Coordinates of N, CA and C in Angstrom, one line a residue:
M14 N 8.7 8.3 -4.1 CA 8.7 7.8 -5.4 C 9.2 6.3 -5.4
V15 N 8.5 5.5 -6.2 CA 8.8 4.1 -6.3 C 9.7 3.9 -7.6
D16 N 10.8 3.2 -7.4 CA 11.6 2.9 -8.5 C 11.0 1.8 -9.4
D17 N 11.2 1.8 -10.7 CA 10.8 0.7 -11.5 C 11.6 -0.5 -11.2
I18 N 11.0 -1.6 -11.2 CA 11.6 -2.9 -11.0 C 11.6 -3.7 -12.2
E19 N 12.8 -4.2 -12.6 CA 12.9 -5.0 -13.8 C 12.4 -6.4 -13.4
M20 N 11.5 -7.0 -14.3 CA 11.0 -8.3 -14.1 C 10.6 -8.9 -15.4
P21 N 10.6 -10.2 -15.5 CA 10.1 -10.8 -16.7 C 8.7 -10.5 -17.0
P22 N 8.3 -10.3 -18.3 CA 6.9 -10.0 -18.6 C 5.9 -10.9 -18.1
E23 N 6.2 -12.2 -18.0 CA 5.2 -13.2 -17.5 C 5.0 -13.0 -16.0
L24 N 6.0 -12.6 -15.2 CA 5.8 -12.3 -13.8 C 5.0 -11.0 -13.7
S25 N 5.2 -10.0 -14.5 CA 4.4 -8.8 -14.4 C 3.0 -9.1 -14.7
E26 N 2.7 -9.9 -15.7 CA 1.3 -10.3 -16.1 C 0.7 -11.0 -15.0
A27 N 1.4 -11.9 -14.3 CA 0.9 -12.7 -13.2 C 0.5 -11.8 -12.1
L28 N 1.4 -10.9 -11.7 CA 1.1 -9.9 -10.6 C -0.1 -9.1 -10.9
Q29 N -0.2 -8.6 -12.2 CA -1.4 -7.8 -12.6 C -2.7 -8.6 -12.5
R30 N -2.6 -9.9 -12.9 CA -3.8 -10.8 -12.8 C -4.2 -11.0 -11.3
Q31 N -3.2 -11.2 -10.5 CA -3.5 -11.4 -9.1 C -4.1 -10.2 -8.5
N32 N -3.6 -9.0 -8.8 CA -4.1 -7.7 -8.3 C -5.6 -7.6 -8.7
E33 N -5.9 -7.9 -10.0 CA -7.3 -7.9 -10.5 C -8.2 -8.8 -9.7
I34 N -7.7 -10.0 -9.4 CA -8.5 -11.0 -8.7 C -8.7 -10.5 -7.3
D35 N -7.7 -10.0 -6.6 CA -7.8 -9.5 -5.2 C -8.8 -8.3 -5.2
R36 N -8.8 -7.4 -6.2 CA -9.7 -6.3 -6.2 C -11.1 -6.8 -6.4
A37 N -11.3 -7.8 -7.3 CA -12.7 -8.3 -7.5 C -13.3 -9.0 -6.3
E38 N -12.4 -9.7 -5.5 CA -12.8 -10.5 -4.4 C -13.0 -9.6 -3.1
A39 N -12.6 -8.3 -3.2 CA -12.6 -7.4 -2.0 C -14.1 -7.1 -1.6
G40 N -15.0 -7.3 -2.5 CA -16.4 -7.0 -2.1 C -17.1 -6.1 -3.1
Q41 N -18.4 -5.8 -2.9 CA -19.2 -5.0 -3.7 C -18.5 -3.6 -3.8
K42 N -18.5 -3.0 -5.0 CA -17.9 -1.7 -5.2 C -18.9 -0.6 -5.1
A43 N -18.4 0.6 -4.6 CA -19.2 1.8 -4.6 C -18.9 2.5 -5.9
P44 N -19.8 3.4 -6.3 CA -19.6 4.2 -7.6 C -18.4 5.2 -7.5
V45 N -18.0 5.5 -6.2 CA -16.8 6.4 -6.0 C -15.9 5.7 -5.0
S46 N -14.6 6.1 -5.0 CA -13.7 5.5 -4.0 C -13.6 6.3 -2.8
G47 N -14.2 7.5 -2.8 CA -14.1 8.3 -1.6 C -15.1 9.5 -1.7
F48 N -15.3 10.1 -0.5 CA -16.2 11.3 -0.4 C -16.0 11.9 1.0
T49 N -16.6 13.1 1.1 CA -16.5 13.8 2.4 C -17.8 13.5 3.2
Y50 N -17.6 13.0 4.4 CA -18.8 12.7 5.3 C -18.6 13.4 6.6
K51 N -19.5 14.3 7.0 CA -19.4 15.1 8.2 C -18.0 15.7 8.4
G52 N -17.5 16.2 7.3 CA -16.3 17.0 7.3 C -15.0 16.1 7.2
V53 N -15.1 14.8 7.2 CA -14.0 13.9 7.1 C -14.0 13.2 5.7
Q54 N -12.8 13.3 5.0 CA -12.6 12.7 3.8 C -12.4 11.2 4.0
L55 N -13.3 10.4 3.4 CA -13.2 8.9 3.5 C -12.8 8.4 2.2
E56 N -11.8 7.4 2.2 CA -11.3 6.8 0.9 C -11.1 5.3 1.1
S57 N -11.4 4.6 0.1 CA -11.2 3.1 0.1 C -10.3 2.9 -1.2
R58 N -9.2 2.2 -1.0 CA -8.3 1.9 -2.1 C -9.0 1.4 -3.3
W59 N -9.9 0.4 -3.1 CA -10.6 -0.2 -4.2 C -12.1 0.1 -4.3
A60 N -12.5 1.2 -3.7 CA -13.9 1.6 -3.7 C -14.8 0.5 -3.1
V61 N -14.4 -0.1 -2.1 CA -15.2 -1.2 -1.5 C -16.3 -0.6 -0.7
L62 N -17.5 -0.9 -1.0 CA -18.7 -0.3 -0.4 C -18.7 -0.6 1.1
R63 N -18.5 -1.8 1.6 CA -18.4 -2.1 3.0 C -17.4 -1.3 3.7
E64 N -16.3 -1.1 3.2 CA -15.2 -0.2 3.8 C -15.7 1.2 4.0
L65 N -16.3 1.7 3.0 CA -16.8 3.1 3.1 C -17.9 3.2 4.1
E66 N -18.8 2.2 4.2 CA -19.8 2.2 5.2 C -19.3 2.0 6.6
D67 N -18.2 1.2 6.7 CA -17.5 1.1 8.0 C -16.9 2.4 8.5
M68 N -16.3 3.1 7.5 CA -15.7 4.4 7.9 C -16.8 5.4 8.3
K69 N -17.9 5.4 7.6 CA -19.0 6.3 8.1 C -19.4 6.0 9.5
R70 N -19.5 4.6 9.8 CA -19.9 4.2 11.1 C -18.9 4.7 12.1
I71 N -17.6 4.6 11.8 CA -16.5 5.1 12.7 C -16.7 6.6 13.0
V72 N -16.9 7.4 11.9 CA -17.1 8.8 12.1 C -18.3 9.1 13.0
D73 N -19.4 8.3 12.8 CA -20.7 8.5 13.6 C -20.4 8.1 15.1
A74 N -19.6 7.1 15.3 CA -19.3 6.7 16.7 C -18.3 7.5 17.4
M75 N -17.6 8.3 16.7 CA -16.6 9.2 17.4 C -17.3 10.3 18.2
P76 N -16.7 10.7 19.3 CA -17.2 11.9 19.9 C -17.0 13.1 19.0
E77 N -17.9 14.0 18.9 CA -17.9 15.1 17.9 C -16.6 15.9 18.0
L78 N -16.1 16.1 19.2 CA -14.9 16.9 19.4 C -13.7 16.1 18.8
V79 N -13.7 14.8 18.6 CA -12.7 14.1 18.0 C -12.9 14.1 16.5
S80 N -14.1 13.8 16.0 CA -14.3 13.7 14.6 C -14.0 15.0 13.9
R81 N -14.2 16.1 14.5 CA -13.9 17.4 13.9 C -12.4 17.6 13.7
R82 N -11.6 16.9 14.5 CA -10.2 17.0 14.4 C -9.6 16.1 13.3
I83 N -10.4 15.2 12.8 CA -9.9 14.2 11.8 C -10.1 14.8 10.4
E84 N -9.0 14.8 9.6 CA -9.1 15.2 8.2 C -9.5 14.1 7.2
T85 N -8.8 13.0 7.3 CA -9.1 11.9 6.4 C -9.0 10.5 7.1
I86 N -9.8 9.6 6.6 CA -9.6 8.1 7.0 C -9.5 7.4 5.7
W87 N -8.5 6.6 5.5 CA -8.2 5.8 4.3 C -8.2 4.3 4.7
C88 N -8.9 3.5 4.0 CA -8.9 2.1 4.2 C -8.1 1.4 3.1
D89 N -7.1 0.6 3.5 CA -6.3 -0.2 2.5 C -7.1 -1.5 2.2
S90 N -7.7 -1.5 1.1 CA -8.5 -2.7 0.7 C -7.6 -3.9 0.5
K91 N -6.4 -3.7 0.2 CA -5.4 -4.9 0.1 C -5.2 -5.6 1.4
A92 N -5.3 -4.9 2.5 CA -5.0 -5.5 3.8 C -6.3 -5.7 4.6
G93 N -7.4 -5.0 4.3 CA -8.6 -5.2 5.0 C -8.6 -4.7 6.4
A94 N -9.5 -3.8 6.8 CA -9.5 -3.3 8.2 C -8.2 -2.7 8.6
T95 N -7.5 -2.1 7.7 CA -6.2 -1.4 8.0 C -6.4 0.0 7.6
Y96 N -6.2 1.0 8.5 CA -6.5 2.4 8.2 C -5.4 3.3 8.4
I97 N -5.4 4.4 7.6 CA -4.6 5.6 7.9 C -5.5 6.7 8.2
V98 N -5.3 7.3 9.4 CA -6.1 8.4 9.9 C -5.2 9.6 9.9
T99 N -5.7 10.7 9.3 CA -4.9 12.0 9.3 C -5.6 13.0 10.2
V100 N -4.9 13.5 11.2 CA -5.4 14.5 12.1 C -5.1 15.9 11.5
K101 N -6.1 16.8 11.6 CA -5.8 18.1 11.1 C -4.7 18.8 11.8
D102 N -4.0 19.7 11.2 CA -2.8 20.4 11.8 C -3.2 21.1 13.0
R103 N -2.4 21.0 14.1 CA -2.5 21.6 15.4 C -3.8 21.2 16.2
L104 N -4.4 20.1 15.8 CA -5.6 19.7 16.5 C -5.4 18.3 17.2
W105 N -4.2 17.9 17.4 CA -3.9 16.7 18.1 C -4.2 16.9 19.6
V106 N -4.8 15.9 20.3 CA -5.0 15.9 21.7 C -4.5 14.6 22.3
P107 N -4.1 14.6 23.5 CA -3.4 13.4 24.1 C -4.2 12.1 24.0
D108 N -5.5 12.1 24.1 CA -6.3 10.8 24.1 C -6.7 10.4 22.7
M109 N -6.2 11.1 21.7 CA -6.6 10.8 20.3 C -6.3 9.4 19.9
K110 N -5.2 8.8 20.2 CA -4.8 7.5 19.7 C -5.8 6.5 20.3
L111 N -6.0 6.5 21.6 CA -6.9 5.5 22.2 C -8.3 5.7 21.7
T112 N -8.8 6.9 21.6 CA -10.2 7.2 21.1 C -10.4 6.7 19.7
I113 N -9.4 6.9 18.8 CA -9.5 6.4 17.4 C -9.5 4.9 17.4
S114 N -8.6 4.3 18.1 CA -8.6 2.8 18.2 C -9.8 2.2 18.7
D115 N -10.4 2.7 19.8 CA -11.6 2.2 20.4 C -12.8 2.4 19.5
T116 N -12.8 3.5 18.8 CA -14.0 3.8 17.9 C -13.9 2.9 16.7
V117 N -12.7 2.7 16.2 CA -12.7 1.8 15.0 C -13.1 0.4 15.4
G118 N -12.8 -0.1 16.6 CA -13.1 -1.4 17.0 C -12.0 -2.4 16.4
G119 N -12.4 -3.6 16.0 CA -11.5 -4.5 15.4 C -10.8 -4.0 14.2
H120 N -9.5 -4.2 14.1 CA -8.7 -3.7 13.0 C -7.4 -4.4 12.9
N121 N -6.8 -4.3 11.7 CA -5.5 -5.0 11.4 C -4.4 -4.0 11.5
G122 N -4.7 -2.8 12.1 CA -3.6 -1.8 12.3 C -4.1 -0.4 11.8
I123 N -3.7 0.6 12.6 CA -4.0 2.0 12.2 C -2.7 2.8 12.3
Y124 N -2.6 3.6 11.3 CA -1.4 4.5 11.2 C -2.1 5.9 11.4
I125 N -1.7 6.6 12.4 CA -2.2 8.0 12.6 C -1.2 9.0 12.3
D126 N -1.5 9.9 11.4 CA -0.6 10.9 10.9 C -1.1 12.3 11.2
G127 N -0.3 13.3 11.3 CA -0.6 14.6 11.6 C 0.6 15.4 11.9
D128 N 0.5 16.7 12.3 CA 1.7 17.5 12.5 C 2.4 17.1 13.8
A129 N 1.7 16.7 14.9 CA 2.4 16.3 16.1 C 1.4 15.5 16.9
P130 N 1.7 14.3 17.3 CA 3.0 13.6 16.9 C 2.8 13.1 15.5
A131 N 3.8 13.1 14.7 CA 3.7 12.6 13.3 C 4.0 11.1 13.3
G132 N 3.2 10.3 12.6 CA 3.4 8.9 12.4 C 3.3 8.1 13.7
M133 N 2.2 7.7 14.0 CA 1.9 6.8 15.2 C 1.2 5.6 14.8
D134 N 1.7 4.4 15.1 CA 1.1 3.1 14.8 C 0.2 2.6 15.9
V135 N -0.9 2.0 15.6 CA -1.7 1.3 16.6 C -1.7 -0.1 16.2
D136 N -1.2 -1.0 17.0 CA -1.1 -2.4 16.7 C -2.5 -3.0 16.4
P137 N -2.6 -4.1 15.6 CA -3.8 -4.7 15.3 C -4.5 -5.1 16.6
Y138 N -5.9 -5.0 16.6 CA -6.6 -5.3 17.8 C -8.0 -5.9 17.3
W139 N -8.4 -7.0 17.9 CA -9.7 -7.6 17.6 C -10.3 -7.9 19.0
P140 N -11.4 -7.2 19.4 CA -12.0 -7.4 20.7 C -12.4 -8.9 20.8
G141 N -12.1 -9.4 22.0 CA -12.5 -10.8 22.3 C -11.3 -11.8 22.1
N142 N -10.2 -11.3 21.5 CA -9.1 -12.1 21.3 C -8.0 -12.0 22.3
Y143 N -8.2 -11.3 23.4 CA -7.2 -11.0 24.4 C -7.7 -11.3 25.8
P144 N -6.8 -11.6 26.7 CA -7.3 -12.0 28.1 C -8.1 -10.9 28.7
W145 N -7.8 -9.6 28.5 CA -8.5 -8.5 29.1 C -9.9 -8.3 28.5
D146 N -10.2 -9.0 27.4 CA -11.5 -8.9 26.8 C -12.4 -10.1 27.3
R147 N -12.0 -10.8 28.3 CA -12.8 -12.0 28.7 C -13.4 -11.7 30.1
D148 N -14.6 -12.3 30.3 CA -15.2 -12.1 31.6 C -14.5 -13.0 32.6
P149 N -14.9 -12.9 33.9 CA -14.2 -13.6 35.0 C -14.2 -15.2 34.8
T150 N -15.2 -15.7 34.0 CA -15.2 -17.2 33.8 C -14.2 -17.6 32.7
G151 N -13.6 -16.6 32.0 CA -12.7 -17.0 30.9 C -13.4 -17.0 29.5
E152 N -14.7 -16.7 29.5 CA -15.4 -16.7 28.2 C -15.2 -15.3 27.6
K153 N -15.3 -15.3 26.3 CA -15.2 -14.0 25.6 C -16.3 -13.1 26.0
S154 N -16.0 -11.9 26.3 CA -17.1 -10.9 26.8 C -18.0 -10.6 25.6
A155 N -19.3 -10.5 25.9 CA -20.3 -10.2 24.9 C -20.3 -8.7 24.6
K156 N -19.8 -7.9 25.5 CA -19.8 -6.4 25.2 C -18.4 -6.0 24.7
P157 N -18.4 -5.0 23.8 CA -17.2 -4.6 23.2 C -16.3 -3.9 24.2
A158 N -15.0 -4.1 24.0 CA -14.0 -3.5 24.9 C -14.0 -1.9 24.7
T159 N -13.8 -1.2 25.8 CA -13.8 0.3 25.7 C -12.5 0.8 25.9
S160 N -11.6 0.1 26.5 CA -10.2 0.6 26.6 C -9.3 -0.6 26.8
R161 N -8.0 -0.4 26.6 CA -7.0 -1.4 26.8 C -5.9 -0.9 27.7

């Protein structure tokens, strides 16, 4: 539960206006904020079409034995490329964290939730921005990273 915060009306109005601007600038909107795709509930905070398409791509790219274990993927439109992934009860496997991170690709962070382990963060990662993503000459690798 979030407690109410006392603030001057003009601050409240300014925050509301900024939220509306951020929502409008997030990108083209889908007619719905979420739907079930291949058994996984996909949700975008602001119904951003690109985010929903990205999450479909993520589900398609996952090994089937992993995607069947995923209950939901939620994208936080306020943060962009930030996800909460919920694993179905009793279906966690040891390589799930790495598999999810690799499948998502570049992201600003992933929070993985489920019955065990509950609450696991994956740090932001953008392929090509790290030394291990570079080829021997020091150039950014053209191929996506598969593990870290």
